[in-house]
Tab-separated table of C-alpha atoms and ligand atoms in Angstrom:
chain	number	residue	atom	x	y	z
A	23	MET	CA	-16.862	24.400	11.050
A	24	THR	CA	-18.570	22.832	8.012
A	25	GLN	CA	-21.979	21.243	8.538
A	26	ILE	CA	-21.427	17.684	7.346
A	27	LYS	CA	-24.392	15.370	7.887
A	28	ASN	CA	-23.528	12.179	6.055
A	29	ILE	CA	-20.057	10.843	5.199
A	30	GLY	CA	-19.653	8.199	2.498
A	31	VAL	CA	-16.723	5.847	3.083
A	32	PHE	CA	-15.170	3.412	0.595
A	33	THR	CA	-12.042	1.363	-0.088
A	34	SER	CA	-10.525	1.252	-3.560
A	35	GLY	CA	-7.570	-0.208	-5.486
A	36	GLY	CA	-5.599	-3.073	-3.934
A	37	ASP	CA	-6.690	-4.253	-0.484
A	38	ALA	CA	-4.337	-3.664	2.441
A	39	PRO	CA	-4.344	-4.952	6.030
A	40	GLY	CA	-5.640	-2.197	8.311
A	41	MET	CA	-8.310	-0.939	5.889
A	42	ASN	CA	-10.955	-2.361	8.245
A	43	ALA	CA	-9.431	-0.549	11.219
A	44	ALA	CA	-9.612	2.657	9.152
A	45	ILE	CA	-13.279	2.071	8.227
A	46	ARG	CA	-14.051	1.421	11.882
A	47	ALA	CA	-12.328	4.636	12.949
A	48	VAL	CA	-14.221	6.705	10.367
A	49	VAL	CA	-17.569	5.228	11.425
A	50	ARG	CA	-16.987	5.529	15.167
A	51	ALA	CA	-15.520	9.060	14.971
A	52	ALA	CA	-18.446	10.178	12.804
A	53	MET	CA	-20.930	8.721	15.347
A	54	TYR	CA	-19.017	10.558	18.079
A	55	TYR	CA	-19.694	13.843	16.265
A	56	GLY	CA	-23.311	12.942	15.419
A	57	ILE	CA	-22.631	12.434	11.699
A	58	GLU	CA	-24.255	9.626	9.708
A	59	VAL	CA	-22.134	7.235	7.659
A	60	THR	CA	-22.926	5.588	4.345
A	61	GLY	CA	-20.846	2.563	3.368
A	62	ILE	CA	-20.082	2.337	-0.347
A	63	ARG	CA	-19.241	-1.160	-1.601
A	64	ARG	CA	-16.469	-1.908	-4.146
A	65	GLY	CA	-15.021	1.595	-4.379
A	66	TYR	CA	-15.854	3.756	-7.395
A	67	ASP	CA	-17.643	0.831	-9.019
A	68	GLY	CA	-20.225	0.685	-6.221
A	69	MET	CA	-20.470	4.478	-6.164
A	70	GLY	CA	-21.442	4.499	-9.842
A	71	LYS	CA	-24.024	1.768	-9.256
A	72	GLY	CA	-25.464	3.133	-6.014
A	73	ASP	CA	-24.343	0.148	-3.932
A	74	PHE	CA	-24.756	2.013	-0.639
A	75	PHE	CA	-25.844	1.056	2.886
A	76	THR	CA	-26.219	2.851	6.189
A	77	MET	CA	-23.486	2.053	8.718
A	78	ASN	CA	-23.722	2.202	12.477
A	79	ARG	CA	-21.567	1.355	15.488
A	80	LYS	CA	-22.315	-2.339	15.074
A	81	SER	CA	-21.406	-2.485	11.373
A	82	VAL	CA	-17.785	-2.129	12.419
A	83	SER	CA	-17.782	-4.357	15.503
A	84	ASN	CA	-15.117	-7.046	15.584
A	85	ILE	CA	-13.293	-5.945	12.421
A	86	ILE	CA	-10.227	-4.100	13.745
A	87	GLN	CA	-8.203	-7.336	13.676
A	88	ARG	CA	-9.333	-8.501	10.240
A	89	GLY	CA	-7.340	-8.212	7.012
A	90	GLY	CA	-8.968	-7.267	3.691
A	91	THR	CA	-11.867	-4.829	3.635
A	92	ILE	CA	-15.476	-5.420	4.687
A	93	LEU	CA	-16.526	-2.782	2.126
A	94	LYS	CA	-14.796	-4.800	-0.610
A	95	THR	CA	-12.679	-3.106	-3.222
A	96	ALA	CA	-12.473	-2.933	-6.989
A	97	ARG	CA	-10.819	-1.253	-9.921
A	98	CYS	CA	-13.297	0.714	-12.031
A	99	ASP	CA	-12.708	1.985	-15.561
A	100	GLU	CA	-16.080	3.801	-15.832
A	101	PHE	CA	-14.953	6.238	-13.139
A	102	ARG	CA	-12.201	7.379	-15.492
A	103	THR	CA	-14.928	8.776	-17.788
A	104	PRO	CA	-17.030	11.953	-17.154
A	105	GLU	CA	-20.238	9.868	-17.544
A	106	GLY	CA	-19.069	7.391	-14.898
A	107	ARG	CA	-18.286	10.167	-12.426
A	108	LYS	CA	-21.631	11.881	-13.169
A	109	ALA	CA	-23.498	8.655	-12.355
A	110	ALA	CA	-21.513	8.394	-9.085
A	111	TYR	CA	-22.325	11.981	-8.127
A	112	GLU	CA	-26.020	11.466	-8.812
A	113	HIS	CA	-26.098	8.454	-6.499
A	114	LEU	CA	-24.354	10.442	-3.753
A	115	VAL	CA	-26.903	13.273	-4.039
A	116	LYS	CA	-29.808	10.826	-4.060
A	117	ASN	CA	-28.484	9.213	-0.871
A	118	LYS	CA	-27.775	12.620	0.757
A	119	VAL	CA	-24.063	11.867	1.112
A	120	ASP	CA	-22.359	15.273	1.501
A	121	ALA	CA	-18.677	14.281	2.061
A	122	LEU	CA	-16.399	11.349	1.236
A	123	VAL	CA	-13.514	9.449	2.818
A	124	ALA	CA	-11.555	7.497	0.175
A	125	ILE	CA	-9.247	4.757	1.449
A	126	GLY	CA	-6.703	3.617	-1.144
A	127	GLY	CA	-3.515	4.367	-3.028
A	128	ASP	CA	-2.356	6.791	-5.689
A	129	GLY	CA	-4.924	5.707	-8.306
A	130	THR	CA	-7.745	6.171	-5.800
A	131	PHE	CA	-6.523	9.683	-4.985
A	132	THR	CA	-6.098	10.537	-8.669
A	133	GLY	CA	-9.768	9.649	-9.128
A	134	ALA	CA	-10.727	11.601	-5.995
A	135	LYS	CA	-8.837	14.660	-7.201
A	136	VAL	CA	-10.626	14.645	-10.577
A	137	PHE	CA	-14.006	14.081	-8.884
A	138	GLY	CA	-13.392	16.831	-6.301
A	139	SER	CA	-12.571	19.322	-9.058
A	140	GLU	CA	-15.698	18.472	-11.068
A	141	TYR	CA	-18.258	18.343	-8.275
A	142	ASP	CA	-18.782	20.377	-5.143
A	143	ILE	CA	-18.292	17.628	-2.578
A	144	PRO	CA	-15.479	17.549	-0.022
A	145	VAL	CA	-13.282	14.459	-0.341
A	146	VAL	CA	-10.395	13.458	1.929
A	147	GLY	CA	-8.247	10.348	1.598
A	148	LEU	CA	-6.577	7.806	3.849
A	149	PRO	CA	-3.353	6.138	2.654
A	150	GLY	CA	-4.377	2.474	2.331
A	151	THR	CA	-1.777	0.548	0.334
A	152	ILE	CA	0.948	-1.947	1.164
A	153	ASP	CA	3.369	-0.121	-1.161
A	154	ASN	CA	4.187	2.891	1.084
A	155	ASP	CA	4.545	4.931	-2.102
A	156	LEU	CA	2.655	8.093	-1.119
A	157	VAL	CA	4.066	11.463	-0.160
A	158	GLY	CA	2.610	12.999	3.015
A	159	THR	CA	2.798	10.112	5.461
A	160	ASP	CA	5.767	8.265	6.935
A	161	PHE	CA	3.964	4.964	6.430
A	162	THR	CA	0.839	3.845	4.606
A	163	ILE	CA	-1.788	1.586	6.187
A	164	GLY	CA	-0.832	-2.036	5.394
A	165	TYR	CA	2.873	-1.527	4.781
A	166	ASP	CA	4.007	-2.601	8.249
A	167	THR	CA	1.927	-5.780	8.146
A	168	ALA	CA	3.118	-6.601	4.620
A	169	ILE	CA	6.814	-6.208	5.425
A	170	ASN	CA	6.429	-8.348	8.533
A	171	THR	CA	4.768	-11.038	6.424
A	172	VAL	CA	7.700	-10.894	3.993
A	173	VAL	CA	10.254	-11.111	6.801
A	174	ASP	CA	8.462	-14.110	8.283
A	175	ALA	CA	8.392	-15.872	4.881
A	176	VAL	CA	12.030	-15.108	4.066
A	177	ASP	CA	13.152	-16.376	7.491
A	178	LYS	CA	11.488	-19.678	6.604
A	179	ILE	CA	13.066	-19.749	3.150
A	180	ARG	CA	16.435	-19.064	4.775
A	181	ASP	CA	16.169	-22.352	6.711
A	182	THR	CA	16.025	-24.263	3.421
A	183	ALA	CA	18.642	-22.062	1.762
A	184	GLU	CA	21.036	-22.702	4.637
A	185	SER	CA	20.364	-26.443	4.853
A	186	HIS	CA	20.908	-26.995	1.113
A	187	ASP	CA	23.558	-24.298	0.463
A	188	ARG	CA	21.227	-22.566	-1.960
A	189	LEU	CA	20.797	-19.113	-3.427
A	190	PHE	CA	17.173	-17.992	-3.228
A	191	ILE	CA	15.763	-15.209	-5.345
A	192	VAL	CA	12.644	-13.982	-3.587
A	193	GLU	CA	10.209	-11.700	-5.401
A	194	VAL	CA	8.181	-9.281	-3.311
A	195	MET	CA	5.414	-6.820	-4.274
A	196	GLY	CA	6.155	-3.304	-5.522
A	197	ARG	CA	5.282	-2.502	-9.148
A	198	ASP	CA	6.729	1.006	-9.122
A	199	SER	CA	8.412	1.134	-5.758
A	200	GLY	CA	11.167	-0.879	-4.107
A	201	LEU	CA	10.313	0.168	-0.558
A	202	ILE	CA	9.059	-3.298	0.481
A	203	ALA	CA	12.171	-4.950	-1.012
A	204	LEU	CA	14.560	-2.457	0.552
A	205	ARG	CA	13.278	-2.635	4.104
A	206	THR	CA	12.784	-6.410	4.106
A	207	GLY	CA	16.196	-6.852	2.476
A	208	ILE	CA	17.773	-5.123	5.448
A	209	ALA	CA	15.632	-7.009	7.968
A	210	THR	CA	16.400	-10.441	6.517
A	211	GLY	CA	20.122	-9.872	5.980
A	212	ALA	CA	19.800	-10.237	2.208
A	213	GLU	CA	22.901	-10.549	0.059
A	214	ALA	CA	21.481	-7.973	-2.342
A	215	ILE	CA	18.253	-6.305	-3.448
A	216	LEU	CA	17.003	-5.423	-6.902
A	217	ILE	CA	14.513	-2.547	-7.105
A	218	PRO	CA	13.103	-0.216	-9.792
A	219	GLU	CA	14.965	2.749	-8.275
A	220	SER	CA	18.334	0.983	-8.259
A	221	LYS	CA	21.081	2.615	-10.323
A	222	THR	CA	23.310	-0.440	-10.636
A	223	GLY	CA	20.459	-2.901	-11.328
A	224	LEU	CA	21.129	-6.419	-12.553
A	225	GLU	CA	24.749	-5.688	-13.365
A	226	GLY	CA	25.345	-4.613	-9.761
A	227	LEU	CA	23.777	-7.844	-8.525
A	228	LEU	CA	25.871	-10.048	-10.828
A	229	ASN	CA	29.038	-8.189	-9.783
A	230	ARG	CA	28.129	-8.622	-6.178
A	231	LEU	CA	27.747	-12.386	-6.638
A	232	GLU	CA	30.978	-12.584	-8.593
A	233	PHE	CA	33.178	-10.522	-6.317
A	234	GLY	CA	31.431	-10.930	-2.953
A	235	ARG	CA	32.470	-13.324	-0.199
A	236	LYS	CA	32.804	-16.869	-1.492
A	237	ASP	CA	32.460	-18.813	1.751
A	238	LYS	CA	28.758	-18.028	2.279
A	239	THR	CA	26.606	-21.117	2.510
A	240	SER	CA	23.245	-19.488	1.769
A	241	ARG	CA	22.273	-16.378	-0.105
A	242	ILE	CA	19.029	-14.444	-0.280
A	243	VAL	CA	18.367	-11.902	-3.006
A	244	ILE	CA	15.196	-9.823	-2.723
A	245	VAL	CA	13.714	-8.625	-6.001
A	246	ALA	CA	10.852	-6.113	-6.337
A	247	GLU	CA	8.278	-7.255	-8.915
A	248	GLY	CA	8.643	-4.003	-10.861
A	249	GLU	CA	12.420	-3.986	-11.220
A	250	ASP	CA	13.810	-3.549	-14.733
A	251	ALA	CA	15.370	-6.991	-15.336
A	252	GLY	CA	11.927	-8.613	-15.609
A	253	GLY	CA	11.137	-10.208	-12.264
A	254	ALA	CA	12.518	-13.116	-10.263
A	255	PHE	CA	12.306	-15.769	-12.995
A	256	GLU	CA	14.332	-13.762	-15.489
A	257	VAL	CA	16.832	-12.721	-12.805
A	258	GLY	CA	17.085	-16.369	-11.716
A	259	ARG	CA	17.706	-17.487	-15.295
A	260	LEU	CA	20.510	-14.952	-15.755
A	261	VAL	CA	22.096	-15.786	-12.391
A	262	GLN	CA	21.972	-19.513	-13.158
A	263	GLU	CA	23.520	-18.895	-16.582
A	264	LYS	CA	26.399	-16.903	-15.142
A	265	PHE	CA	26.908	-18.995	-12.009
A	266	PRO	CA	26.075	-22.612	-12.942
A	267	ASN	CA	27.677	-23.815	-9.700
A	268	TYR	CA	25.103	-22.045	-7.555
A	269	ASP	CA	22.052	-24.077	-6.642
A	270	THR	CA	19.551	-21.287	-7.439
A	271	ARG	CA	15.855	-21.310	-6.556
A	272	ILE	CA	13.052	-18.822	-7.114
A	273	SER	CA	10.252	-17.951	-4.717
A	274	ILE	CA	7.445	-15.521	-5.566
A	275	LEU	CA	5.680	-14.489	-2.377
A	276	GLY	CA	2.637	-13.074	-4.210
A	277	HIS	CA	-0.674	-12.339	-2.542
A	278	ILE	CA	0.186	-13.612	0.917
A	279	GLN	CA	1.794	-10.178	1.312
A	280	ARG	CA	-1.602	-8.457	1.207
A	281	GLY	CA	-3.458	-10.659	3.648
A	282	GLY	CA	-3.597	-11.418	7.324
A	283	ALA	CA	-4.355	-9.607	10.555
A	284	PRO	CA	-2.989	-6.057	10.590
A	285	SER	CA	-0.031	-5.363	12.871
A	286	CYS	CA	-0.394	-3.158	15.934
A	287	MET	CA	1.371	-0.346	14.029
A	288	ASP	CA	-1.144	-0.529	11.172
A	289	ARG	CA	-4.151	-0.654	13.504
A	290	VAL	CA	-3.001	2.408	15.423
A	291	LEU	CA	-2.089	4.311	12.249
A	292	ALA	CA	-5.469	3.480	10.671
A	293	SER	CA	-7.340	4.451	13.839
A	294	ARG	CA	-5.555	7.780	14.150
A	295	VAL	CA	-5.870	8.901	10.530
A	296	GLY	CA	-9.422	7.518	10.274
A	297	ALA	CA	-10.660	9.663	13.161
A	298	ALA	CA	-8.611	12.623	11.898
A	299	ALA	CA	-10.313	12.355	8.483
A	300	VAL	CA	-13.720	12.962	10.063
A	301	GLU	CA	-12.349	15.916	12.024
A	302	ALA	CA	-10.689	17.267	8.875
A	303	LEU	CA	-14.007	17.216	6.986
A	304	ARG	CA	-15.671	19.040	9.885
A	305	ASP	CA	-12.885	21.624	9.760
A	306	GLY	CA	-13.449	22.270	6.055
A	307	HIS	CA	-10.537	20.285	4.562
A	308	ARG	CA	-11.005	18.849	1.090
A	309	ASN	CA	-8.912	17.237	-1.655
A	310	GLU	CA	-6.277	16.198	0.875
A	311	MET	CA	-4.781	12.957	2.133
A	312	ILE	CA	-4.602	12.569	5.889
A	313	GLY	CA	-1.299	10.988	6.928
A	314	LEU	CA	1.033	10.793	9.882
A	315	ILE	CA	4.468	12.442	9.813
A	316	ASN	CA	6.722	12.217	12.868
A	317	GLY	CA	3.738	11.197	14.972
A	318	GLU	CA	1.635	14.223	13.935
A	319	ILE	CA	-1.420	14.290	11.684
A	320	ALA	CA	-0.445	15.770	8.306
A	321	TYR	CA	-2.651	17.117	5.475
A	322	THR	CA	-1.293	16.750	1.942
A	323	PRO	CA	-3.115	17.839	-1.239
A	324	PHE	CA	-3.938	14.828	-3.428
A	325	GLU	CA	-1.835	16.091	-6.336
A	326	HIS	CA	1.214	16.166	-4.102
A	327	ALA	CA	0.485	12.863	-2.297
A	328	ILE	CA	0.445	10.915	-5.577
A	329	LYS	CA	3.785	12.167	-6.827
A	330	HIS	CA	5.763	9.084	-5.761
A	331	HIS	CA	8.583	11.271	-4.550
A	332	GLN	CA	9.068	9.701	-1.163
A	333	GLY	CA	12.048	8.107	-2.867
A	334	ILE	CA	14.684	5.714	-1.719
A	335	ASP	CA	17.405	6.744	0.679
A	336	PRO	CA	20.708	5.730	-0.986
A	337	ASN	CA	22.157	5.109	2.482
A	338	MET	CA	19.632	2.304	2.960
A	339	ILE	CA	20.786	0.642	-0.278
A	340	LYS	CA	24.386	0.990	0.882
A	341	LEU	CA	23.414	-0.556	4.216
A	342	VAL	CA	22.254	-3.783	2.548
A	343	GLU	CA	25.630	-4.089	0.843
A	344	MET	CA	27.674	-3.075	3.886
A	345	LEU	CA	25.980	-5.513	6.248
A	346	SER	CA	25.971	-8.524	3.966
A	347	MET	CA	29.786	-8.656	3.782
B	427	ATP	P1	-2.852	0.321	-5.041
B	427	ATP	O1	-1.738	1.307	-4.785
B	427	ATP	O2	-3.004	-0.649	-3.940
B	427	ATP	O3	-2.774	-0.312	-6.421
B	427	ATP	P2	-4.640	2.323	-6.041
B	427	ATP	O4	-5.588	3.213	-5.354
B	427	ATP	O5	-3.429	2.986	-6.655
B	427	ATP	O6	-4.225	1.161	-5.039
B	427	ATP	P3	-5.707	1.828	-8.734
B	427	ATP	O7	-6.264	0.600	-9.313
B	427	ATP	O8	-4.529	2.449	-9.402
B	427	ATP	O9	-5.413	1.508	-7.188
B	427	ATP	O10	-6.859	2.941	-8.685
B	427	ATP	C1	-8.129	2.652	-8.110
B	427	ATP	C2	-9.236	3.238	-8.933
B	427	ATP	O11	-9.124	4.680	-8.954
B	427	ATP	C3	-9.250	2.875	-10.418
B	427	ATP	O12	-9.788	1.587	-10.653
B	427	ATP	C4	-10.142	3.969	-10.993
B	427	ATP	O13	-11.504	3.682	-10.779
B	427	ATP	C5	-9.761	5.180	-10.134
B	427	ATP	N1	-8.822	6.048	-10.896
B	427	ATP	C6	-7.500	5.878	-11.039
B	427	ATP	N2	-6.980	6.822	-11.851
B	427	ATP	C7	-8.014	7.615	-12.236
B	427	ATP	C8	-8.165	8.768	-13.075
B	427	ATP	N3	-7.120	9.314	-13.719
B	427	ATP	N4	-9.383	9.314	-13.210
B	427	ATP	C9	-10.454	8.779	-12.577
B	427	ATP	N5	-10.391	7.694	-11.790
B	427	ATP	C10	-9.199	7.105	-11.615
């Protein structure tokens, strides 16, 4: 058992629904074990500037249902430099913070890995990103809420598509990963999806529209923002050029996908891994992400968690095609 007296907690990178539930779990679990908690505002930026405050039970009252992050979040270029990380470490020492819980995505863990190798301070991470693009957890905190938001929005778009016999190209988030597009494509009965991992890409989509069933009245195509053809507007332009008879419209869902009250799944996930992070620090873990695999807490070294290898199951891509016949 490692004697940890004061855990610093922060959120970093893009915000995700459920981050607040994770902060709450870290604070309450730490109190349970008699450990103090220091809140660090705006991620690595606040760490480098000493923007710290003491948290207690009440600091996390009434936040489990709120989207965003009460600790705020930021991207911070100084932390990429040795001087920036030195300033952060000095503030941690000054404030007697002797362990860290980082809540964020792959960039956050890349920073944590570098920091943990330079300075003798245990750091563990919680997967907080809507992208679900980390290895070492079945789902990331925020993903479930985000995909439900997308499904809700696409269902509404479908009403218009059906009423006007239109083809809608809907762009969803996912710079490097098509996991949001894939799952929501299945759940909304999309005609096709276009994702960075796709082998057939734009050509596959155009073929599908050319040779697919002709008697459909509405069509939904889900496009991940990071796919190769250049996003929904470019895809829409090419589709319109090739199929001038289709009444094609574009919809970019944008930031609504990040916001809103976290789903039950995200709250429970965040609560479980948040409490487990405190226990992991007590048990001497460091430089690991705490995730959930098959319902069990899982510990994955940062360098492995950020490898993006969760990958896309080709059967899921086939499923979209098979079911939209
Ligand atoms: P999301 O997946 O939602 O975008 P993220 O955690 O990947 O979240 P990033 O903006 O990529 O978000 O990273 C967050 C912060 O982590 C960066 O602003 C930077 O301060 C820090 N960081 C990222 N990469 C490094 C690195 N190589 N060295 C040091 N710090 C880094």
